[in-house]
């Protein structure tokens, strides 16, 4: 019983850390509950999605991450851009 409570606590903590870094709470919750200590350490060292450089879709104008191959709004295949848009974290600091 104590182990299940410990797994639930680590799952919630890992999910919150993952959510703050811009990822899915549920996915990080499952990782933190299945492998409690290791999952939390992984979430702490995982890259932040808010620090990723973005680009603009030429068809619909939506800002997508630079590493995305396709626009999720209109389905356009994206080539590597000539210039990139600043990350969300840099835009939020201004």
PDB file of C-alpha atoms in Angstrom:
ATOM      1  CA  UNK A   1       0.000   0.000   0.000  1.00  0.00           C
ATOM      2  CA  UNK A   2       2.816   2.384   0.883  1.00  0.00           C
ATOM      3  CA  UNK A   3       4.534   1.584  -2.422  1.00  0.00           C
ATOM      4  CA  UNK A   4       1.367   2.500  -4.369  1.00  0.00           C
ATOM      5  CA  UNK A   5       1.106   5.824  -2.546  1.00  0.00           C
ATOM      6  CA  UNK A   6       4.773   6.484  -3.247  1.00  0.00           C
ATOM      7  CA  UNK A   7       4.245   5.684  -6.944  1.00  0.00           C
ATOM      8  CA  UNK A   8       1.202   7.979  -7.075  1.00  0.00           C
ATOM      9  CA  UNK A   9       3.124  10.809  -5.410  1.00  0.00           C
ATOM     10  CA  UNK A  10       6.087  10.449  -7.780  1.00  0.00           C
ATOM     11  CA  UNK A  11       3.644  10.227 -10.702  1.00  0.00           C
ATOM     12  CA  UNK A  12       1.976  13.507  -9.749  1.00  0.00           C
ATOM     13  CA  UNK A  13       5.317  15.233  -9.118  1.00  0.00           C
ATOM     14  CA  UNK A  14       6.752  13.997 -12.412  1.00  0.00           C
ATOM     15  CA  UNK A  15       3.580  14.993 -14.277  1.00  0.00           C
ATOM     16  CA  UNK A  16       3.717  18.510 -12.863  1.00  0.00           C
ATOM     17  CA  UNK A  17       7.392  18.918 -13.795  1.00  0.00           C
ATOM     18  CA  UNK A  18       6.641  17.658 -17.303  1.00  0.00           C
ATOM     19  CA  UNK A  19       3.677  20.031 -17.636  1.00  0.00           C
ATOM     20  CA  UNK A  20       5.758  23.021 -16.526  1.00  0.00           C
ATOM     21  CA  UNK A  21       8.306  22.128 -19.214  1.00  0.00           C
ATOM     22  CA  UNK A  22       5.562  22.131 -21.872  1.00  0.00           C
ATOM     23  CA  UNK A  23       4.924  18.392 -22.263  1.00  0.00           C
ATOM     24  CA  UNK A  24       1.923  16.198 -21.505  1.00  0.00           C
ATOM     25  CA  UNK A  25       1.021  15.782 -17.824  1.00  0.00           C
ATOM     26  CA  UNK A  26      -0.491  12.327 -18.406  1.00  0.00           C
ATOM     27  CA  UNK A  27       2.527  10.883 -20.214  1.00  0.00           C
ATOM     28  CA  UNK A  28       4.926  12.115 -17.528  1.00  0.00           C
ATOM     29  CA  UNK A  29       2.528  10.927 -14.792  1.00  0.00           C
ATOM     30  CA  UNK A  30       2.655   7.389 -16.198  1.00  0.00           C
ATOM     31  CA  UNK A  31       6.460   7.490 -16.498  1.00  0.00           C
ATOM     32  CA  UNK A  32       6.806   8.793 -12.938  1.00  0.00           C
ATOM     33  CA  UNK A  33       4.405   6.192 -11.524  1.00  0.00           C
ATOM     34  CA  UNK A  34       6.008   3.230 -13.324  1.00  0.00           C
ATOM     35  CA  UNK A  35       9.632   4.147 -12.531  1.00  0.00           C
ATOM     36  CA  UNK A  36       9.291   6.530  -9.567  1.00  0.00           C
ATOM     37  CA  UNK A  37      12.711   8.060  -8.877  1.00  0.00           C
ATOM     38  CA  UNK A  38      14.166   7.621 -12.351  1.00  0.00           C
ATOM     39  CA  UNK A  39      11.058   9.129 -13.962  1.00  0.00           C
ATOM     40  CA  UNK A  40      11.293  12.280 -11.861  1.00  0.00           C
ATOM     41  CA  UNK A  41      14.993  12.678 -12.670  1.00  0.00           C
ATOM     42  CA  UNK A  42      14.231  12.200 -16.375  1.00  0.00           C
ATOM     43  CA  UNK A  43      11.538  14.885 -16.243  1.00  0.00           C
ATOM     44  CA  UNK A  44      13.898  17.311 -14.529  1.00  0.00           C
ATOM     45  CA  UNK A  45      16.596  16.868 -17.184  1.00  0.00           C
ATOM     46  CA  UNK A  46      14.254  16.680 -20.204  1.00  0.00           C
ATOM     47  CA  UNK A  47      14.401  19.580 -22.642  1.00  0.00           C
ATOM     48  CA  UNK A  48      11.778  22.272 -22.447  1.00  0.00           C
ATOM     49  CA  UNK A  49       9.448  22.545 -25.447  1.00  0.00           C
ATOM     50  CA  UNK A  50       9.151  26.280 -24.827  1.00  0.00           C
ATOM     51  CA  UNK A  51      12.843  26.735 -25.727  1.00  0.00           C
ATOM     52  CA  UNK A  52      12.455  25.218 -29.214  1.00  0.00           C
ATOM     53  CA  UNK A  53      12.883  27.503 -32.216  1.00  0.00           C
ATOM     54  CA  UNK A  54       9.750  27.831 -34.348  1.00  0.00           C
ATOM     55  CA  UNK A  55       8.891  28.504 -37.981  1.00  0.00           C
ATOM     56  CA  UNK A  56       5.820  29.771 -39.785  1.00  0.00           C
ATOM     57  CA  UNK A  57       3.792  27.587 -42.128  1.00  0.00           C
ATOM     58  CA  UNK A  58       3.778  29.161 -45.606  1.00  0.00           C
ATOM     59  CA  UNK A  59       0.199  28.016 -46.302  1.00  0.00           C
ATOM     60  CA  UNK A  60      -1.806  28.852 -43.169  1.00  0.00           C
ATOM     61  CA  UNK A  61       0.661  30.956 -41.141  1.00  0.00           C
ATOM     62  CA  UNK A  62       0.609  28.809 -37.991  1.00  0.00           C
ATOM     63  CA  UNK A  63       3.792  28.800 -35.893  1.00  0.00           C
ATOM     64  CA  UNK A  64       5.135  25.245 -35.581  1.00  0.00           C
ATOM     65  CA  UNK A  65       8.313  23.857 -34.013  1.00  0.00           C
ATOM     66  CA  UNK A  66      11.356  23.830 -36.276  1.00  0.00           C
ATOM     67  CA  UNK A  67      11.687  20.047 -36.026  1.00  0.00           C
ATOM     68  CA  UNK A  68       8.095  19.406 -37.221  1.00  0.00           C
ATOM     69  CA  UNK A  69       7.912  17.993 -40.756  1.00  0.00           C
ATOM     70  CA  UNK A  70       4.238  18.806 -41.337  1.00  0.00           C
ATOM     71  CA  UNK A  71       1.863  21.565 -40.286  1.00  0.00           C
ATOM     72  CA  UNK A  72      -0.750  20.052 -37.976  1.00  0.00           C
ATOM     73  CA  UNK A  73      -3.371  22.649 -38.964  1.00  0.00           C
ATOM     74  CA  UNK A  74      -3.364  22.380 -42.770  1.00  0.00           C
ATOM     75  CA  UNK A  75      -1.208  19.296 -43.490  1.00  0.00           C
ATOM     76  CA  UNK A  76       1.411  21.078 -45.594  1.00  0.00           C
ATOM     77  CA  UNK A  77       4.807  19.354 -45.885  1.00  0.00           C
ATOM     78  CA  UNK A  78       7.383  21.804 -44.581  1.00  0.00           C
ATOM     79  CA  UNK A  79      10.875  22.346 -45.991  1.00  0.00           C
ATOM     80  CA  UNK A  80      13.724  23.661 -43.866  1.00  0.00           C
ATOM     81  CA  UNK A  81      13.157  27.427 -43.556  1.00  0.00           C
ATOM     82  CA  UNK A  82      15.516  30.246 -44.467  1.00  0.00           C
ATOM     83  CA  UNK A  83      14.844  31.912 -41.100  1.00  0.00           C
ATOM     84  CA  UNK A  84      13.326  30.879 -37.793  1.00  0.00           C
ATOM     85  CA  UNK A  85      11.024  32.585 -35.294  1.00  0.00           C
ATOM     86  CA  UNK A  86      12.196  33.047 -31.712  1.00  0.00           C
ATOM     87  CA  UNK A  87      11.133  30.448 -29.121  1.00  0.00           C
ATOM     88  CA  UNK A  88       8.113  30.943 -26.884  1.00  0.00           C
ATOM     89  CA  UNK A  89      10.319  31.433 -23.828  1.00  0.00           C
ATOM     90  CA  UNK A  90      12.156  34.367 -25.435  1.00  0.00           C
ATOM     91  CA  UNK A  91       8.915  35.959 -26.618  1.00  0.00           C
ATOM     92  CA  UNK A  92       7.395  35.659 -23.132  1.00  0.00           C
ATOM     93  CA  UNK A  93      10.364  37.418 -21.496  1.00  0.00           C
ATOM     94  CA  UNK A  94       9.761  40.596 -23.475  1.00  0.00           C
TER      95      UNK A  94
END
